[in-house]
Amino acid sequence: MSLRFLPKLTLPAPVRLLGRFLLGLAIGALFHYMLYRFSLPVQPFIYVAF
Amino acid sequence: MTTTRLSSWLLLGGILTGFLGSAWQGRLASAYSKPGGFRRFHQRISPDTIYYPPYAMLEALALARWQPGKTLVIIGGNSILNGVGQPADELWSLRLQELLGDSYVVVNLAFRGAYPMQGAALVAESLLRRDIAVLFVANTNPPAATGRAPGGASGYLYWQAQYQNQLVPFAARAESIRRWLDSLPPLERQQQAEERLGAHLEAWFRQQSLWHHVGYRHIFTVWNFVLARDFWMPRASLPDNEPSAQPLHDRFQNFLPQEMAIVRSFSESLAVPGAADQWQLEAGSRQRLSADIETSIVPLLRPRTLILLCENAPYYLDQLSPAEKARDAFVYSACAQIWRDHGIACEVAGAGFAPVDYIDRAHLSGDGGQKLAQLVARKITQLNHP
């Protein structure tokens, strides 16, 4: 029953293309976020009075 | 063009747009993003909790309340001037602002564990270069001297300031840092290389500016053991929670032998007995401090700087032998003179302070902060109106 229902969910081409662009936007922002994460020091800073 | 090919191009275009859009947002954030109601970099907005304020944020904070005609007093140095031991409303730099009045704008940019020439010093240098009236206050102790601009938890600020072209060209500092980098073991050299790369990328893409802004205003995405379960909370929602000092009889009780060893180390490696029961600075130490000052502090900043050599708490000093006390007093006085010989105002902070003025060996209570503010206000006024 569900399989027969699927073709009705096929999205029109412009919507699919918009979806691809939005997916690209998210991936680009993720790359930018990864730059931030990679810039953080690996070792945590533990404050010690001196 | 087939739909498949168009779809691929759109995905690629989206990736580029998403990345460059984020970089653009980061650039905007670097101009305006700063903690609201800022008083200091308390623990929840500091490297202790994986919050590394970008260099641009420090400049934005410094200029937030400044107007032409006012003198900006930028406070750098370590946890002592950051105000560890003083609850937010007892912070010594607030008292300093009250004492100096409206013609001055006091901004506390000190970080826990920082050296005097890190972070805030770079902001002071950058703003002086732009002809803004700036005075810089920082603290250190005799063996710690000037420290180095890069290295440690606050060292990334030097690389960011350099790659954003904010610093005065200063060949002696560049050469000193180059020699320091060459002397590092491979692992540390690699860490510095990564820090430099991160700073270089920050100058282009502002990733630290954007995601710290998001972390401050919306959601923080990096776990840390200090905040633990609350790590995700926007830092704007986590107030400065520096506790009040313990009752006096509960202070100074922990790690007494270790603390006494630290107190003695402040002077024993720097002084040697001289003639007639007098102390003198060990020659290498004298040369090292002079060279550190010459290669760390740009000449432009020197006449606008006040260095505080912070004494240890009297509870510990009182347990030194008379000879050790004399050595300690001599080293502080002699090192202060070396700073002055290089054209930098220097005062020993701690003379006349009582045990109640400290919360531990080094940090000042609210009472001690009041005394420090009075000392600094007096010296700042002299420095600004010689």
PDB file of C-alpha atoms in Angstrom, chain B residues 129-291:
ATOM      1  CA  ARG B 129      48.821  53.262  16.310  1.00  0.00           C
ATOM      2  CA  ARG B 130      45.452  54.758  15.331  1.00  0.00           C
ATOM      3  CA  ASP B 131      46.156  57.829  17.516  1.00  0.00           C
ATOM      4  CA  ILE B 132      43.602  56.908  20.180  1.00  0.00           C
ATOM      5  CA  ALA B 133      44.584  58.066  23.679  1.00  0.00           C
ATOM      6  CA  VAL B 134      45.359  54.798  25.452  1.00  0.00           C
ATOM      7  CA  LEU B 135      47.002  53.878  28.734  1.00  0.00           C
ATOM      8  CA  PHE B 136      47.878  50.257  29.360  1.00  0.00           C
ATOM      9  CA  VAL B 137      48.047  48.578  32.779  1.00  0.00           C
ATOM     10  CA  ALA B 138      49.301  45.031  33.298  1.00  0.00           C
ATOM     11  CA  ASN B 139      50.798  42.944  36.052  1.00  0.00           C
ATOM     12  CA  THR B 140      53.551  40.416  36.337  1.00  0.00           C
ATOM     13  CA  ASN B 141      56.090  39.236  38.889  1.00  0.00           C
ATOM     14  CA  PRO B 142      59.895  39.261  38.810  1.00  0.00           C
ATOM     15  CA  PRO B 143      60.504  35.779  37.342  1.00  0.00           C
ATOM     16  CA  ALA B 144      57.573  35.902  34.896  1.00  0.00           C
ATOM     17  CA  ALA B 145      58.853  39.229  33.469  1.00  0.00           C
ATOM     18  CA  THR B 146      57.218  40.259  30.175  1.00  0.00           C
ATOM     19  CA  GLY B 147      56.305  36.830  28.893  1.00  0.00           C
ATOM     20  CA  ARG B 148      55.937  36.345  25.155  1.00  0.00           C
ATOM     21  CA  ALA B 149      53.039  37.531  22.985  1.00  0.00           C
ATOM     22  CA  PRO B 150      52.395  34.120  21.374  1.00  0.00           C
ATOM     23  CA  GLY B 151      52.215  30.846  23.315  1.00  0.00           C
ATOM     24  CA  GLY B 152      49.898  29.646  26.078  1.00  0.00           C
ATOM     25  CA  ALA B 153      46.124  29.927  26.118  1.00  0.00           C
ATOM     26  CA  SER B 154      46.048  33.598  25.019  1.00  0.00           C
ATOM     27  CA  GLY B 155      48.828  33.402  22.443  1.00  0.00           C
ATOM     28  CA  TYR B 156      46.446  32.929  19.505  1.00  0.00           C
ATOM     29  CA  LEU B 157      45.516  36.604  19.879  1.00  0.00           C
ATOM     30  CA  TYR B 158      49.002  37.625  18.752  1.00  0.00           C
ATOM     31  CA  TRP B 159      48.758  35.633  15.526  1.00  0.00           C
ATOM     32  CA  GLN B 160      45.264  36.969  14.851  1.00  0.00           C
ATOM     33  CA  ALA B 161      46.338  40.576  15.446  1.00  0.00           C
ATOM     34  CA  GLN B 162      49.357  40.066  13.217  1.00  0.00           C
ATOM     35  CA  TYR B 163      47.453  38.496  10.321  1.00  0.00           C
ATOM     36  CA  GLN B 164      44.807  41.219  10.571  1.00  0.00           C
ATOM     37  CA  ASN B 165      47.580  43.831  10.247  1.00  0.00           C
ATOM     38  CA  GLN B 166      46.781  45.469  13.579  1.00  0.00           C
ATOM     39  CA  LEU B 167      50.296  45.565  15.035  1.00  0.00           C
ATOM     40  CA  VAL B 168      53.110  48.077  14.772  1.00  0.00           C
ATOM     41  CA  PRO B 169      56.012  46.652  12.747  1.00  0.00           C
ATOM     42  CA  PHE B 170      58.613  45.749  15.383  1.00  0.00           C
ATOM     43  CA  ALA B 171      61.633  43.840  14.100  1.00  0.00           C
ATOM     44  CA  ALA B 172      63.049  42.991  17.550  1.00  0.00           C
ATOM     45  CA  ARG B 173      59.824  41.225  18.563  1.00  0.00           C
ATOM     46  CA  ALA B 174      59.532  39.383  15.257  1.00  0.00           C
ATOM     47  CA  GLU B 175      63.128  38.171  15.550  1.00  0.00           C
ATOM     48  CA  SER B 176      62.655  37.123  19.176  1.00  0.00           C
ATOM     49  CA  ILE B 177      59.527  35.136  18.297  1.00  0.00           C
ATOM     50  CA  ARG B 178      61.258  33.526  15.314  1.00  0.00           C
ATOM     51  CA  ARG B 179      64.112  32.369  17.576  1.00  0.00           C
ATOM     52  CA  TRP B 180      61.599  31.119  20.147  1.00  0.00           C
ATOM     53  CA  LEU B 181      59.714  29.123  17.504  1.00  0.00           C
ATOM     54  CA  ASP B 182      62.987  27.604  16.279  1.00  0.00           C
ATOM     55  CA  SER B 183      63.832  26.540  19.841  1.00  0.00           C
ATOM     56  CA  LEU B 184      60.529  24.715  20.451  1.00  0.00           C
ATOM     57  CA  PRO B 185      60.301  20.926  20.511  1.00  0.00           C
ATOM     58  CA  PRO B 186      58.606  19.530  17.351  1.00  0.00           C
ATOM     59  CA  LEU B 187      55.204  18.946  18.979  1.00  0.00           C
ATOM     60  CA  GLU B 188      54.947  22.489  20.354  1.00  0.00           C
ATOM     61  CA  ARG B 189      56.224  23.931  17.080  1.00  0.00           C
ATOM     62  CA  GLN B 190      53.461  22.020  15.326  1.00  0.00           C
ATOM     63  CA  GLN B 191      50.895  23.459  17.766  1.00  0.00           C
ATOM     64  CA  GLN B 192      52.125  26.959  17.024  1.00  0.00           C
ATOM     65  CA  ALA B 193      51.979  26.286  13.284  1.00  0.00           C
ATOM     66  CA  GLU B 194      48.349  25.184  13.675  1.00  0.00           C
ATOM     67  CA  GLU B 195      47.542  28.269  15.762  1.00  0.00           C
ATOM     68  CA  ARG B 196      49.083  30.460  13.067  1.00  0.00           C
ATOM     69  CA  LEU B 197      47.105  28.696  10.356  1.00  0.00           C
ATOM     70  CA  GLY B 198      43.898  29.157  12.365  1.00  0.00           C
ATOM     71  CA  ALA B 199      44.675  32.857  12.781  1.00  0.00           C
ATOM     72  CA  HIS B 200      45.433  33.181   9.078  1.00  0.00           C
ATOM     73  CA  LEU B 201      42.096  31.582   8.189  1.00  0.00           C
ATOM     74  CA  GLU B 202      40.331  33.809  10.743  1.00  0.00           C
ATOM     75  CA  ALA B 203      41.629  36.881   8.920  1.00  0.00           C
ATOM     76  CA  TRP B 204      39.995  35.562   5.718  1.00  0.00           C
ATOM     77  CA  PHE B 205      36.904  33.667   6.824  1.00  0.00           C
ATOM     78  CA  ARG B 206      36.157  34.852  10.411  1.00  0.00           C
ATOM     79  CA  GLN B 207      35.107  31.394  11.547  1.00  0.00           C
ATOM     80  CA  GLN B 208      35.994  32.121  15.177  1.00  0.00           C
ATOM     81  CA  SER B 209      34.086  35.410  15.138  1.00  0.00           C
ATOM     82  CA  LEU B 210      30.885  33.877  13.742  1.00  0.00           C
ATOM     83  CA  TRP B 211      30.718  30.697  15.799  1.00  0.00           C
ATOM     84  CA  HIS B 212      31.697  32.405  19.042  1.00  0.00           C
ATOM     85  CA  HIS B 213      28.905  34.875  18.377  1.00  0.00           C
ATOM     86  CA  VAL B 214      26.503  31.959  17.859  1.00  0.00           C
ATOM     87  CA  GLY B 215      27.873  30.331  21.014  1.00  0.00           C
ATOM     88  CA  TYR B 216      27.421  33.498  23.024  1.00  0.00           C
ATOM     89  CA  ARG B 217      23.925  34.391  21.778  1.00  0.00           C
ATOM     90  CA  HIS B 218      22.275  31.112  20.746  1.00  0.00           C
ATOM     91  CA  ILE B 219      23.892  27.733  21.454  1.00  0.00           C
ATOM     92  CA  PHE B 220      27.403  26.601  22.344  1.00  0.00           C
ATOM     93  CA  THR B 221      28.434  23.439  20.559  1.00  0.00           C
ATOM     94  CA  VAL B 222      31.650  22.354  22.292  1.00  0.00           C
ATOM     95  CA  TRP B 223      31.590  20.328  25.502  1.00  0.00           C
ATOM     96  CA  ASN B 224      33.904  21.304  28.377  1.00  0.00           C
ATOM     97  CA  PHE B 225      34.384  19.795  31.799  1.00  0.00           C
ATOM     98  CA  VAL B 226      33.847  23.059  33.729  1.00  0.00           C
ATOM     99  CA  LEU B 227      30.286  23.607  32.542  1.00  0.00           C
ATOM    100  CA  ALA B 228      29.662  19.898  31.916  1.00  0.00           C
ATOM    101  CA  ARG B 229      25.878  19.420  31.431  1.00  0.00           C
ATOM    102  CA  ASP B 230      25.363  23.146  30.783  1.00  0.00           C
ATOM    103  CA  PHE B 231      27.991  23.320  28.041  1.00  0.00           C
ATOM    104  CA  TRP B 232      25.367  23.942  25.326  1.00  0.00           C
ATOM    105  CA  MET B 233      23.815  26.976  26.984  1.00  0.00           C
ATOM    106  CA  PRO B 234      24.403  30.331  25.279  1.00  0.00           C
ATOM    107  CA  ARG B 235      27.162  32.021  27.218  1.00  0.00           C
ATOM    108  CA  ALA B 236      25.069  35.199  27.431  1.00  0.00           C
ATOM    109  CA  SER B 237      22.774  33.270  29.788  1.00  0.00           C
ATOM    110  CA  LEU B 238      25.611  32.271  32.134  1.00  0.00           C
ATOM    111  CA  PRO B 239      26.455  35.171  34.467  1.00  0.00           C
ATOM    112  CA  ASP B 240      29.802  35.966  36.063  1.00  0.00           C
ATOM    113  CA  ASN B 241      29.702  33.719  39.124  1.00  0.00           C
ATOM    114  CA  GLU B 242      33.023  34.522  40.772  1.00  0.00           C
ATOM    115  CA  PRO B 243      32.460  33.667  44.451  1.00  0.00           C
ATOM    116  CA  SER B 244      33.067  35.930  47.442  1.00  0.00           C
ATOM    117  CA  ALA B 245      36.186  35.382  49.518  1.00  0.00           C
ATOM    118  CA  GLN B 246      36.099  32.740  52.251  1.00  0.00           C
ATOM    119  CA  PRO B 247      36.218  33.923  55.877  1.00  0.00           C
ATOM    120  CA  LEU B 248      39.757  34.981  56.735  1.00  0.00           C
ATOM    121  CA  HIS B 249      40.435  32.020  59.037  1.00  0.00           C
ATOM    122  CA  ASP B 250      39.710  29.595  56.184  1.00  0.00           C
ATOM    123  CA  ARG B 251      42.071  31.209  53.704  1.00  0.00           C
ATOM    124  CA  PHE B 252      45.758  30.293  53.078  1.00  0.00           C
ATOM    125  CA  GLN B 253      45.335  26.809  54.599  1.00  0.00           C
ATOM    126  CA  ASN B 254      45.886  24.635  51.513  1.00  0.00           C
ATOM    127  CA  PHE B 255      49.203  23.503  50.052  1.00  0.00           C
ATOM    128  CA  LEU B 256      51.287  25.611  52.416  1.00  0.00           C
ATOM    129  CA  PRO B 257      54.689  23.968  51.626  1.00  0.00           C
ATOM    130  CA  GLN B 258      54.067  24.260  47.875  1.00  0.00           C
ATOM    131  CA  GLU B 259      52.918  27.866  48.179  1.00  0.00           C
ATOM    132  CA  MET B 260      55.967  28.761  50.281  1.00  0.00           C
ATOM    133  CA  ALA B 261      58.208  27.180  47.632  1.00  0.00           C
ATOM    134  CA  ILE B 262      56.565  29.412  45.010  1.00  0.00           C
ATOM    135  CA  VAL B 263      56.977  32.500  47.221  1.00  0.00           C
ATOM    136  CA  ARG B 264      60.683  31.750  47.689  1.00  0.00           C
ATOM    137  CA  SER B 265      61.157  31.040  43.974  1.00  0.00           C
ATOM    138  CA  PHE B 266      60.095  34.602  43.154  1.00  0.00           C
ATOM    139  CA  SER B 267      63.435  35.874  44.423  1.00  0.00           C
ATOM    140  CA  GLU B 268      65.885  33.030  45.061  1.00  0.00           C
ATOM    141  CA  SER B 269      66.815  32.426  41.426  1.00  0.00           C
ATOM    142  CA  LEU B 270      67.162  36.143  40.676  1.00  0.00           C
ATOM    143  CA  ALA B 271      69.348  37.433  43.526  1.00  0.00           C
ATOM    144  CA  VAL B 272      72.797  36.537  44.821  1.00  0.00           C
ATOM    145  CA  PRO B 273      74.480  37.791  48.001  1.00  0.00           C
ATOM    146  CA  GLY B 274      76.672  40.818  47.410  1.00  0.00           C
ATOM    147  CA  ALA B 275      79.072  42.762  49.586  1.00  0.00           C
ATOM    148  CA  ALA B 276      78.172  43.895  53.128  1.00  0.00           C
ATOM    149  CA  ASP B 277      75.113  41.666  53.521  1.00  0.00           C
ATOM    150  CA  GLN B 278      73.453  43.312  50.529  1.00  0.00           C
ATOM    151  CA  TRP B 279      71.675  41.466  47.746  1.00  0.00           C
ATOM    152  CA  GLN B 280      72.310  42.013  44.075  1.00  0.00           C
ATOM    153  CA  LEU B 281      70.534  40.822  40.962  1.00  0.00           C
ATOM    154  CA  GLU B 282      72.157  37.850  39.301  1.00  0.00           C
ATOM    155  CA  ALA B 283      73.778  39.247  36.129  1.00  0.00           C
ATOM    156  CA  GLY B 284      72.030  36.852  33.744  1.00  0.00           C
ATOM    157  CA  SER B 285      68.633  37.682  35.219  1.00  0.00           C
ATOM    158  CA  ARG B 286      69.235  41.400  34.819  1.00  0.00           C
ATOM    159  CA  GLN B 287      70.233  40.954  31.168  1.00  0.00           C
ATOM    160  CA  ARG B 288      67.322  38.607  30.506  1.00  0.00           C
ATOM    161  CA  LEU B 289      64.721  41.028  31.885  1.00  0.00           C
ATOM    162  CA  SER B 290      66.255  43.949  29.972  1.00  0.00           C
ATOM    163  CA  ALA B 291      66.318  41.937  26.751  1.00  0.00           C
TER     164      ALA B 291
END
